[in-house]
Amino acid sequence: MAKLDLARGRRATLLIATRKGLWQLSADAPRRKWRLTGPHFLGHIVHHCAADPRDSKTILAAVRTGHLGPTIFRSTDRGRSWHEAQRPPAFREGSGRIVDHTFWLAPGHASEPRTWYAGTSPQGLFRSEDGGATWEGVDGFNEHPMRKTWCGGDQDGTPDGPTLHSILIDPRDRQHLYIGMSSGGVFESANRGADWRPLNAGVKADFLPEPTPEFGHDPHCVRQHPVMPDRLYQQNHCGIYRLDRPAERWQDIGVSMPKSVGNIGFPMVVHPRDPDTIWVFPMDGTKVWPRTSPAGKPAVYRSVNGGKSWQRQAAGLPKTQAWLTVKRQAMTSDQGSPVGVYFGTTSGELWGSRDEGRTWKCLAAHLPHVYAVEVA
Amino acid sequence: MRVLIPGPLRDYTAKATVSAEGRTLGGMLADLDSRFPGLRFRIVDEQGRTRRHIKFFVDGLQTSDLDRAFDGVEEVMIVCALSGG
Protein backbone atom coordinates (compact mmCIF):
# COMPACT_ATOMS: atom_id res chain seq x y z
CA MET A 1 0.00 0.00 0.00
CA ALA A 2 1.37 3.42 -0.88
CA LYS A 3 2.20 5.61 2.05
CA LEU A 4 2.45 9.30 2.66
CA ASP A 5 5.74 10.98 2.01
CA LEU A 6 7.47 12.28 5.11
CA ALA A 7 9.84 14.16 2.85
CA ARG A 8 6.95 16.45 1.94
CA GLY A 9 6.93 17.64 5.50
CA ARG A 10 4.10 15.67 7.04
CA ARG A 11 4.94 14.28 10.43
CA ALA A 12 4.62 10.57 10.97
CA THR A 13 1.33 9.46 12.44
CA LEU A 14 0.58 5.86 13.20
CA LEU A 15 -2.96 4.52 13.22
CA ILE A 16 -3.16 1.79 15.85
CA ALA A 17 -6.20 -0.45 15.44
CA THR A 18 -6.91 -2.61 18.46
CA ARG A 19 -9.43 -5.01 19.86
CA LYS A 20 -10.87 -2.16 21.93
CA GLY A 21 -10.58 0.91 19.75
CA LEU A 22 -8.37 3.09 17.60
CA TRP A 23 -5.49 5.29 18.71
CA GLN A 24 -3.17 7.66 16.88
CA LEU A 25 0.50 8.04 17.70
CA SER A 26 2.09 11.16 16.25
CA ALA A 27 5.76 12.07 16.06
CA ASP A 28 7.73 15.27 15.97
CA ALA A 29 9.72 15.84 12.80
CA PRO A 30 12.80 13.82 13.81
CA ARG A 31 10.54 11.04 15.13
CA ARG A 32 12.09 11.23 18.61
CA LYS A 33 9.02 12.26 20.58
CA TRP A 34 5.66 10.60 20.17
CA ARG A 35 2.24 11.60 21.44
CA LEU A 36 -0.63 9.17 21.84
CA THR A 37 -4.18 10.41 21.23
CA GLY A 38 -7.51 8.65 21.29
CA PRO A 39 -9.29 6.44 21.66
CA HIS A 40 -11.79 6.52 18.85
CA PHE A 41 -14.50 3.85 18.98
CA LEU A 42 -13.59 2.76 22.50
CA GLY A 43 -14.81 -0.77 23.07
CA HIS A 44 -15.17 -1.52 19.37
CA ILE A 45 -13.04 -4.09 17.59
CA VAL A 46 -11.09 -2.22 14.93
CA HIS A 47 -9.71 -4.85 12.59
CA HIS A 48 -7.99 -2.43 10.25
CA CYS A 49 -7.61 1.27 9.63
CA ALA A 50 -6.04 2.80 6.55
CA ALA A 51 -5.27 6.31 5.36
CA ASP A 52 -5.68 7.43 1.78
CA PRO A 53 -2.36 8.56 0.29
CA ARG A 54 -4.25 10.13 -2.63
CA ASP A 55 -5.86 12.94 -0.67
CA SER A 56 -3.96 12.88 2.64
CA LYS A 57 -7.16 13.35 4.63
CA THR A 58 -9.43 10.32 4.25
CA ILE A 59 -9.15 7.48 6.75
CA LEU A 60 -11.31 4.36 6.81
CA ALA A 61 -11.77 2.06 9.80
CA ALA A 62 -13.23 -1.46 9.77
CA VAL A 63 -15.23 -1.75 12.98
CA ARG A 64 -17.52 -4.14 14.78
CA THR A 65 -18.23 -5.10 18.36
CA GLY A 66 -18.66 -8.49 19.95
CA HIS A 67 -22.44 -8.21 19.68
CA LEU A 68 -23.12 -5.81 16.80
CA GLY A 69 -22.49 -6.53 13.14
CA PRO A 70 -19.65 -5.11 11.07
CA THR A 71 -19.47 -1.66 9.57
CA ILE A 72 -17.08 0.91 8.15
CA PHE A 73 -16.42 4.35 9.54
CA ARG A 74 -15.01 7.13 7.39
CA SER A 75 -13.17 10.30 8.24
CA THR A 76 -12.38 13.02 5.73
CA ASP A 77 -10.50 15.20 8.20
CA ARG A 78 -7.67 12.86 9.24
CA GLY A 79 -9.61 11.31 12.08
CA ARG A 80 -11.15 14.33 13.79
CA SER A 81 -14.68 13.26 12.94
CA TRP A 82 -16.16 10.00 11.70
CA HIS A 83 -19.25 9.00 9.72
CA GLU A 84 -20.62 5.51 9.24
CA ALA A 85 -20.78 4.02 5.75
CA GLN A 86 -24.28 4.10 4.32
CA ARG A 87 -23.92 0.58 2.95
CA PRO A 88 -21.08 -1.44 4.51
CA PRO A 89 -19.70 -4.57 2.82
CA ALA A 90 -22.36 -7.32 2.82
CA PHE A 91 -22.82 -10.42 0.73
CA ARG A 92 -25.65 -10.68 -1.76
CA GLU A 93 -29.01 -11.34 -0.17
CA GLY A 94 -29.91 -14.94 -0.86
CA SER A 95 -26.30 -16.06 -1.10
CA GLY A 96 -26.46 -17.46 2.41
CA ARG A 97 -23.13 -15.81 3.24
CA ILE A 98 -22.62 -13.34 6.08
CA VAL A 99 -19.77 -10.88 6.51
CA ASP A 100 -18.44 -11.43 10.00
CA HIS A 101 -16.02 -8.52 9.77
CA THR A 102 -14.09 -6.47 7.30
CA PHE A 103 -10.48 -7.45 7.72
CA TRP A 104 -8.52 -5.43 5.18
CA LEU A 105 -8.93 -1.97 3.66
CA ALA A 106 -6.96 -0.79 0.64
CA PRO A 107 -7.13 2.54 -1.20
CA GLY A 108 -7.58 2.02 -4.93
CA HIS A 109 -5.44 3.07 -7.85
CA ALA A 110 -4.21 6.65 -8.07
CA SER A 111 -6.30 7.18 -11.21
CA GLU A 112 -9.47 6.20 -9.27
CA PRO A 113 -9.36 8.62 -6.36
CA ARG A 114 -12.70 7.56 -4.83
CA THR A 115 -12.14 3.82 -5.12
CA TRP A 116 -11.36 1.59 -2.16
CA TYR A 117 -11.23 -2.18 -1.78
CA ALA A 118 -12.15 -4.25 1.27
CA GLY A 119 -11.45 -7.86 2.12
CA THR A 120 -13.66 -9.65 4.60
CA SER A 121 -13.92 -12.69 6.81
CA PRO A 122 -15.14 -15.07 5.51
CA GLN A 123 -13.38 -14.40 2.24
CA GLY A 124 -15.13 -11.74 0.23
CA LEU A 125 -13.94 -8.86 -1.93
CA PHE A 126 -15.77 -5.54 -2.01
CA ARG A 127 -15.26 -2.23 -3.77
CA SER A 128 -16.41 1.29 -3.05
CA GLU A 129 -16.48 3.95 -5.77
CA ASP A 130 -17.44 6.78 -3.46
CA GLY A 131 -14.70 6.97 -0.90
CA GLY A 132 -16.05 4.20 1.32
CA ALA A 133 -19.63 5.43 1.78
CA THR A 134 -21.24 2.53 -0.11
CA TRP A 135 -19.80 -0.88 -0.97
CA GLU A 136 -20.60 -3.46 -3.62
CA GLY A 137 -19.38 -7.02 -3.85
CA VAL A 138 -16.82 -7.78 -6.55
CA ASP A 139 -18.87 -10.49 -8.23
CA GLY A 140 -15.91 -11.75 -10.21
CA PHE A 141 -14.56 -13.07 -6.96
CA ASN A 142 -17.54 -13.47 -4.61
CA GLU A 143 -19.63 -15.26 -7.23
CA HIS A 144 -16.76 -17.07 -8.94
CA PRO A 145 -17.72 -20.71 -9.59
CA MET A 146 -14.38 -21.83 -8.15
CA ARG A 147 -14.45 -19.64 -5.03
CA LYS A 148 -15.61 -22.31 -2.65
CA THR A 149 -13.17 -24.81 -4.11
CA TRP A 150 -10.34 -22.34 -3.71
CA CYS A 151 -11.27 -21.18 -0.21
CA GLY A 152 -13.21 -23.99 1.44
CA GLY A 153 -16.36 -23.31 3.42
CA ASP A 154 -16.99 -20.16 5.39
CA GLN A 155 -16.55 -22.06 8.64
CA ASP A 156 -13.22 -23.52 7.52
CA GLY A 157 -9.87 -21.91 7.83
CA THR A 158 -8.00 -20.11 10.55
CA PRO A 159 -9.32 -19.92 14.14
CA ASP A 160 -10.32 -16.25 13.93
CA GLY A 161 -12.10 -16.92 10.65
CA PRO A 162 -10.84 -17.25 7.08
CA THR A 163 -9.78 -13.91 5.67
CA LEU A 164 -9.26 -12.11 2.39
CA HIS A 165 -6.31 -9.79 2.87
CA SER A 166 -3.33 -8.24 1.11
CA ILE A 167 -5.35 -6.50 -1.62
CA LEU A 168 -2.70 -5.16 -3.97
CA ILE A 169 -3.38 -2.78 -6.85
CA ASP A 170 -0.65 -2.57 -9.46
CA PRO A 171 0.40 1.10 -9.57
CA ARG A 172 0.99 0.77 -13.35
CA ASP A 173 -2.36 -0.82 -14.17
CA ARG A 174 -5.60 -0.38 -12.23
CA GLN A 175 -6.97 -3.57 -13.78
CA HIS A 176 -4.19 -5.70 -12.31
CA LEU A 177 -4.93 -6.91 -8.78
CA TYR A 178 -3.57 -9.46 -6.35
CA ILE A 179 -5.22 -10.82 -3.20
CA GLY A 180 -4.09 -13.15 -0.45
CA MET A 181 -6.41 -15.53 1.35
CA SER A 182 -6.13 -17.58 4.48
CA SER A 183 -7.07 -20.12 3.45
CA GLY A 184 -6.83 -20.17 -0.32
CA GLY A 185 -3.52 -18.71 -1.41
CA VAL A 186 -2.48 -15.81 -3.61
CA PHE A 187 -4.68 -14.97 -6.60
CA GLU A 188 -4.29 -12.57 -9.50
CA SER A 189 -6.77 -10.68 -11.65
CA ALA A 190 -5.95 -8.93 -14.92
CA ASN A 191 -9.39 -7.34 -15.33
CA ARG A 192 -10.16 -5.40 -12.13
CA GLY A 193 -11.49 -8.43 -10.35
CA ALA A 194 -13.76 -9.83 -13.06
CA ASP A 195 -11.84 -13.10 -13.02
CA TRP A 196 -9.09 -14.65 -10.94
CA ARG A 197 -6.47 -17.32 -11.09
CA PRO A 198 -4.24 -18.88 -8.43
CA LEU A 199 -0.60 -17.82 -8.24
CA ASN A 200 1.01 -20.20 -5.80
CA ALA A 201 3.58 -22.26 -7.68
CA GLY A 202 6.61 -22.91 -5.53
CA VAL A 203 4.81 -22.21 -2.25
CA LYS A 204 4.52 -25.03 0.24
CA ALA A 205 1.32 -26.07 1.97
CA ASP A 206 2.73 -28.84 4.12
CA PHE A 207 -0.48 -29.03 6.16
CA LEU A 208 -2.35 -30.44 3.13
CA PRO A 209 -2.23 -33.97 1.74
CA GLU A 210 -0.67 -32.58 -1.43
CA PRO A 211 2.15 -30.34 -0.17
CA THR A 212 2.45 -28.27 -3.37
CA PRO A 213 -1.12 -27.76 -4.55
CA GLU A 214 -2.36 -25.17 -7.03
CA PHE A 215 -4.35 -23.42 -4.29
CA GLY A 216 -5.32 -23.89 -0.65
CA HIS A 217 -2.21 -22.18 0.75
CA ASP A 218 -2.07 -19.90 3.76
CA PRO A 219 -0.32 -16.65 2.88
CA HIS A 220 -0.19 -14.50 6.00
CA CYS A 221 0.81 -11.23 4.35
CA VAL A 222 1.68 -10.34 0.76
CA ARG A 223 3.38 -7.10 -0.27
CA GLN A 224 4.06 -5.54 -3.66
CA HIS A 225 7.01 -3.22 -3.96
CA PRO A 226 5.74 0.28 -4.80
CA VAL A 227 8.63 1.22 -7.12
CA MET A 228 9.19 -2.26 -8.56
CA PRO A 229 5.63 -3.60 -8.80
CA ASP A 230 6.76 -6.81 -10.45
CA ARG A 231 8.34 -7.80 -7.16
CA LEU A 232 6.12 -9.50 -4.59
CA TYR A 233 7.02 -10.82 -1.17
CA GLN A 234 4.97 -12.97 1.14
CA GLN A 235 5.23 -14.23 4.69
CA ASN A 236 3.42 -17.54 4.50
CA HIS A 237 2.33 -20.15 7.01
CA CYS A 238 5.04 -22.29 5.39
CA GLY A 239 7.94 -19.90 4.92
CA ILE A 240 8.93 -16.64 3.28
CA TYR A 241 8.83 -16.13 -0.49
CA ARG A 242 9.71 -13.70 -3.26
CA LEU A 243 8.24 -13.57 -6.74
CA ASP A 244 9.61 -11.48 -9.60
CA ARG A 245 7.00 -11.27 -12.34
CA PRO A 246 6.48 -12.27 -15.04
CA ALA A 247 7.84 -15.40 -13.37
CA GLU A 248 5.11 -17.63 -11.95
CA ARG A 249 7.11 -19.54 -9.38
CA TRP A 250 7.77 -18.15 -5.91
CA GLN A 251 11.32 -18.45 -4.58
CA ASP A 252 11.74 -19.69 -1.04
CA ILE A 253 13.74 -17.00 0.75
CA GLY A 254 12.94 -18.33 4.20
CA VAL A 255 15.51 -21.09 3.83
CA SER A 256 18.24 -18.59 4.64
CA MET A 257 16.73 -17.71 8.03
CA PRO A 258 18.57 -19.17 11.06
CA LYS A 259 17.21 -22.63 11.81
CA SER A 260 16.87 -21.78 15.51
CA VAL A 261 14.55 -18.87 14.65
CA GLY A 262 12.64 -20.39 11.77
CA ASN A 263 10.76 -18.81 8.92
CA ILE A 264 7.32 -18.42 10.48
CA GLY A 265 5.60 -15.12 11.17
CA PHE A 266 2.68 -13.00 10.11
CA PRO A 267 3.74 -9.54 8.86
CA MET A 268 5.91 -8.65 5.89
CA VAL A 269 7.25 -5.12 5.40
CA VAL A 270 8.96 -3.67 2.35
CA HIS A 271 11.30 -0.69 2.17
CA PRO A 272 9.48 2.14 0.37
CA ARG A 273 12.33 2.78 -2.05
CA ASP A 274 14.68 -0.22 -2.08
CA PRO A 275 13.04 -3.37 -3.51
CA ASP A 276 15.72 -5.57 -1.97
CA THR A 277 15.13 -4.50 1.64
CA ILE A 278 12.42 -6.21 3.68
CA TRP A 279 11.57 -6.94 7.29
CA VAL A 280 9.83 -9.84 9.00
CA PHE A 281 9.01 -10.60 12.61
CA PRO A 282 9.70 -14.30 13.27
CA MET A 283 7.45 -16.21 15.63
CA ASP A 284 7.50 -19.72 17.00
CA GLY A 285 5.81 -22.07 14.54
CA THR A 286 6.82 -25.32 16.19
CA LYS A 287 4.51 -28.03 17.53
CA VAL A 288 1.28 -26.26 18.55
CA TRP A 289 2.36 -22.96 17.00
CA PRO A 290 2.80 -20.70 20.04
CA ARG A 291 3.16 -17.72 17.64
CA THR A 292 5.39 -15.89 20.10
CA SER A 293 8.96 -14.68 19.74
CA PRO A 294 11.20 -17.77 19.45
CA ALA A 295 12.66 -18.62 22.89
CA GLY A 296 11.12 -15.45 24.29
CA LYS A 297 13.77 -13.32 22.57
CA PRO A 298 12.02 -10.98 20.15
CA ALA A 299 13.84 -9.76 17.08
CA VAL A 300 13.09 -8.29 13.71
CA TYR A 301 14.95 -9.82 10.78
CA ARG A 302 15.96 -7.69 7.83
CA SER A 303 17.24 -8.64 4.44
CA VAL A 304 18.91 -6.11 2.15
CA ASN A 305 19.37 -8.49 -0.77
CA GLY A 306 15.89 -9.72 -1.52
CA GLY A 307 16.01 -12.52 1.00
CA LYS A 308 19.33 -14.13 0.15
CA SER A 309 20.50 -13.46 3.71
CA TRP A 310 19.03 -11.99 6.87
CA GLN A 311 20.32 -9.89 9.78
CA ARG A 312 18.93 -10.00 13.30
CA GLN A 313 17.79 -6.59 14.56
CA ALA A 314 17.07 -6.68 18.28
CA ALA A 315 18.89 -3.70 19.84
CA GLY A 316 16.50 -2.10 22.30
CA LEU A 317 14.03 -4.97 22.32
CA PRO A 318 13.71 -7.09 25.48
CA LYS A 319 16.52 -9.64 25.66
CA THR A 320 14.64 -12.48 27.28
CA GLN A 321 11.26 -13.60 28.63
CA ALA A 322 9.37 -11.48 26.12
CA TRP A 323 6.75 -13.52 24.30
CA LEU A 324 5.59 -11.06 21.69
CA THR A 325 3.03 -11.77 19.00
CA VAL A 326 2.67 -9.42 16.02
CA LYS A 327 -0.29 -9.85 13.70
CA ARG A 328 -0.10 -9.60 9.92
CA GLN A 329 -1.35 -6.01 9.69
CA ALA A 330 0.52 -4.81 12.75
CA MET A 331 3.90 -3.99 11.22
CA THR A 332 4.67 -1.25 8.76
CA SER A 333 7.19 1.31 7.58
CA ASP A 334 7.11 5.02 6.88
CA GLN A 335 8.69 6.99 4.04
CA GLY A 336 11.36 8.71 6.10
CA SER A 337 15.05 8.69 5.46
CA PRO A 338 16.19 6.55 7.10
CA VAL A 339 12.98 4.56 7.02
CA GLY A 340 10.99 4.17 10.23
CA VAL A 341 9.76 0.65 10.99
CA TYR A 342 6.98 -0.02 13.50
CA PHE A 343 5.16 -2.97 15.00
CA GLY A 344 2.36 -3.44 17.52
CA THR A 345 1.96 -6.46 19.75
CA THR A 346 -1.03 -8.39 20.99
CA SER A 347 0.14 -7.38 24.47
CA GLY A 348 -0.52 -3.74 23.62
CA GLU A 349 2.93 -2.34 22.97
CA LEU A 350 3.97 -0.25 20.01
CA TRP A 351 7.63 -0.50 19.07
CA GLY A 352 9.43 1.72 16.59
CA SER A 353 12.78 2.15 14.93
CA ARG A 354 13.78 5.34 13.15
CA ASP A 355 16.95 3.81 11.72
CA GLU A 356 15.59 0.98 9.58
CA GLY A 357 15.52 -1.53 12.41
CA ARG A 358 18.98 -1.04 13.87
CA THR A 359 17.62 0.17 17.21
CA TRP A 360 14.18 -0.14 18.73
CA LYS A 361 12.23 1.84 21.28
CA CYS A 362 8.87 1.20 22.92
CA LEU A 363 6.73 4.14 21.79
CA ALA A 364 3.53 3.19 23.60
CA ALA A 365 2.42 0.53 26.07
CA HIS A 366 -0.69 -0.61 27.93
CA LEU A 367 -2.85 -0.48 24.82
CA PRO A 368 -5.35 -3.24 24.03
CA HIS A 369 -4.44 -6.15 21.77
CA VAL A 370 -3.04 -4.51 18.61
CA TYR A 371 -4.62 -5.71 15.37
CA ALA A 372 -3.11 -3.31 12.84
CA VAL A 373 -0.61 -0.48 12.52
CA GLU A 374 -0.59 1.81 9.51
CA VAL A 375 1.13 5.08 8.69
CA ALA A 376 -1.12 8.07 7.98
CA MET B 1 -45.04 1.07 20.03
CA ARG B 2 -42.22 1.82 22.41
CA VAL B 3 -38.77 0.41 21.62
CA LEU B 4 -36.11 0.10 24.32
CA ILE B 5 -32.69 0.65 22.77
CA PRO B 6 -29.62 -0.97 24.35
CA GLY B 7 -26.51 1.11 25.06
CA PRO B 8 -24.46 -0.11 22.08
CA LEU B 9 -27.14 1.19 19.68
CA ARG B 10 -27.70 4.58 21.21
CA ASP B 11 -25.10 6.17 18.96
CA TYR B 12 -27.84 5.80 16.36
CA THR B 13 -30.90 6.87 18.35
CA ALA B 14 -29.34 9.14 21.00
CA LYS B 15 -32.16 7.96 23.25
CA ALA B 16 -32.86 4.89 25.36
CA THR B 17 -36.49 4.76 24.26
CA VAL B 18 -37.92 5.59 20.85
CA SER B 19 -41.27 5.02 19.22
CA ALA B 20 -41.64 2.98 16.06
CA GLU B 21 -44.26 1.60 13.73
CA GLY B 22 -44.63 -1.70 11.90
CA ARG B 23 -46.92 -4.65 11.44
CA THR B 24 -44.11 -7.12 12.16
CA LEU B 25 -40.83 -7.12 14.03
CA GLY B 26 -39.08 -6.79 10.68
CA GLY B 27 -41.33 -3.89 9.75
CA MET B 28 -40.53 -2.19 13.01
CA LEU B 29 -36.79 -2.58 12.30
CA ALA B 30 -37.27 -1.14 8.81
CA ASP B 31 -39.02 1.85 10.35
CA LEU B 32 -36.18 2.33 12.82
CA ASP B 33 -33.60 2.05 10.06
CA SER B 34 -35.36 4.67 7.97
CA ARG B 35 -34.94 7.13 10.78
CA PHE B 36 -31.64 5.85 12.20
CA PRO B 37 -29.72 4.64 9.12
CA GLY B 38 -27.36 1.74 9.70
CA LEU B 39 -29.01 0.49 12.89
CA ARG B 40 -30.70 -2.54 11.34
CA PHE B 41 -27.53 -3.98 9.77
CA ARG B 42 -25.81 -3.99 13.13
CA ILE B 43 -28.43 -6.38 14.54
CA VAL B 44 -29.76 -8.23 11.46
CA ASP B 45 -27.38 -9.70 8.89
CA GLU B 46 -27.59 -9.52 5.10
CA GLN B 47 -29.52 -12.79 4.96
CA GLY B 48 -32.24 -11.38 7.19
CA ARG B 49 -31.23 -13.31 10.28
CA THR B 50 -30.94 -11.82 13.74
CA ARG B 51 -27.29 -11.58 14.70
CA ARG B 52 -26.03 -14.11 17.20
CA HIS B 53 -25.86 -11.96 20.31
CA ILE B 54 -29.04 -9.99 19.74
CA LYS B 55 -32.36 -10.81 21.38
CA PHE B 56 -35.80 -9.27 20.93
CA PHE B 57 -38.46 -9.26 23.63
CA VAL B 58 -41.95 -8.36 22.43
CA ASP B 59 -44.13 -7.39 25.35
CA GLY B 60 -41.80 -9.43 27.51
CA LEU B 61 -41.68 -12.57 25.35
CA GLN B 62 -38.47 -13.45 23.53
CA THR B 63 -38.69 -13.97 19.77
CA SER B 64 -36.33 -14.14 16.83
CA ASP B 65 -39.09 -14.29 14.21
CA LEU B 66 -38.85 -11.09 12.19
CA ASP B 67 -42.09 -11.97 10.39
CA ARG B 68 -44.06 -12.24 13.58
CA ALA B 69 -47.22 -10.20 13.26
CA PHE B 70 -47.64 -7.42 15.77
CA ASP B 71 -51.09 -7.16 17.24
CA GLY B 72 -51.48 -4.53 19.87
CA VAL B 73 -47.82 -4.73 20.84
CA GLU B 74 -46.84 -1.97 23.23
CA GLU B 75 -43.16 -2.54 23.85
CA VAL B 76 -40.19 -4.12 22.11
CA MET B 77 -36.94 -4.50 23.97
CA ILE B 78 -33.68 -5.04 22.06
CA VAL B 79 -30.98 -6.78 24.08
CA CYS B 80 -27.27 -7.14 23.25
CA ALA B 81 -25.56 -10.02 25.03
CA LEU B 82 -22.09 -9.14 26.27
CA SER B 83 -19.61 -11.85 27.02
CA GLY B 84 -15.92 -12.35 27.62
CA GLY B 85 -13.16 -9.78 27.96
GROMACS .gro file of C-alpha atoms in nm, chain A residues 19-20 44 63-71 73 84 86 88-99, chain B residues 6 8-9 11-12 37-39 41-49 51-54 80-85:
model
   54
   19ARG     CA    1  -0.943  -0.501   1.986
   20LYS     CA    2  -1.087  -0.216   2.193
   44HIS     CA    3  -1.517  -0.152   1.937
   63VAL     CA    4  -1.523  -0.175   1.298
   64ARG     CA    5  -1.752  -0.414   1.478
   65THR     CA    6  -1.823  -0.510   1.836
   66GLY     CA    7  -1.866  -0.849   1.995
   67HIS     CA    8  -2.244  -0.821   1.968
   68LEU     CA    9  -2.312  -0.581   1.680
   69GLY     CA   10  -2.249  -0.653   1.314
   70PRO     CA   11  -1.965  -0.511   1.107
   71THR     CA   12  -1.947  -0.166   0.957
   73PHE     CA   13  -1.642   0.435   0.954
   84GLU     CA   14  -2.062   0.551   0.924
   86GLN     CA   15  -2.428   0.410   0.432
   88PRO     CA   16  -2.108  -0.144   0.451
   89PRO     CA   17  -1.970  -0.457   0.282
   90ALA     CA   18  -2.236  -0.732   0.282
   91PHE     CA   19  -2.282  -1.042   0.073
   92ARG     CA   20  -2.565  -1.068  -0.176
   93GLU     CA   21  -2.901  -1.134  -0.017
   94GLY     CA   22  -2.991  -1.494  -0.086
   95SER     CA   23  -2.630  -1.606  -0.110
   96GLY     CA   24  -2.646  -1.746   0.241
   97ARG     CA   25  -2.313  -1.581   0.324
   98ILE     CA   26  -2.262  -1.334   0.608
   99VAL     CA   27  -1.977  -1.088   0.651
  382PRO     CA   28  -2.962  -0.097   2.435
  384PRO     CA   29  -2.446  -0.011   2.208
  385LEU     CA   30  -2.714   0.119   1.968
  387ASP     CA   31  -2.510   0.617   1.896
  388TYR     CA   32  -2.784   0.580   1.636
  413PRO     CA   33  -2.972   0.464   0.912
  414GLY     CA   34  -2.736   0.174   0.970
  415LEU     CA   35  -2.901   0.049   1.289
  417PHE     CA   36  -2.753  -0.398   0.977
  418ARG     CA   37  -2.581  -0.399   1.313
  419ILE     CA   38  -2.843  -0.638   1.454
  420VAL     CA   39  -2.976  -0.823   1.146
  421ASP     CA   40  -2.738  -0.970   0.889
  422GLU     CA   41  -2.759  -0.952   0.510
  423GLN     CA   42  -2.952  -1.279   0.496
  424GLY     CA   43  -3.224  -1.138   0.719
  425ARG     CA   44  -3.123  -1.331   1.028
  427ARG     CA   45  -2.729  -1.158   1.470
  428ARG     CA   46  -2.603  -1.411   1.720
  429HIS     CA   47  -2.586  -1.196   2.031
  430ILE     CA   48  -2.904  -0.999   1.974
  456CYS     CA   49  -2.727  -0.714   2.325
  457ALA     CA   50  -2.556  -1.002   2.503
  458LEU     CA   51  -2.209  -0.914   2.627
  459SER     CA   52  -1.961  -1.185   2.702
  460GLY     CA   53  -1.592  -1.235   2.762
  461GLY     CA   54  -1.316  -0.978   2.796
   0.00000   0.00000   0.00000
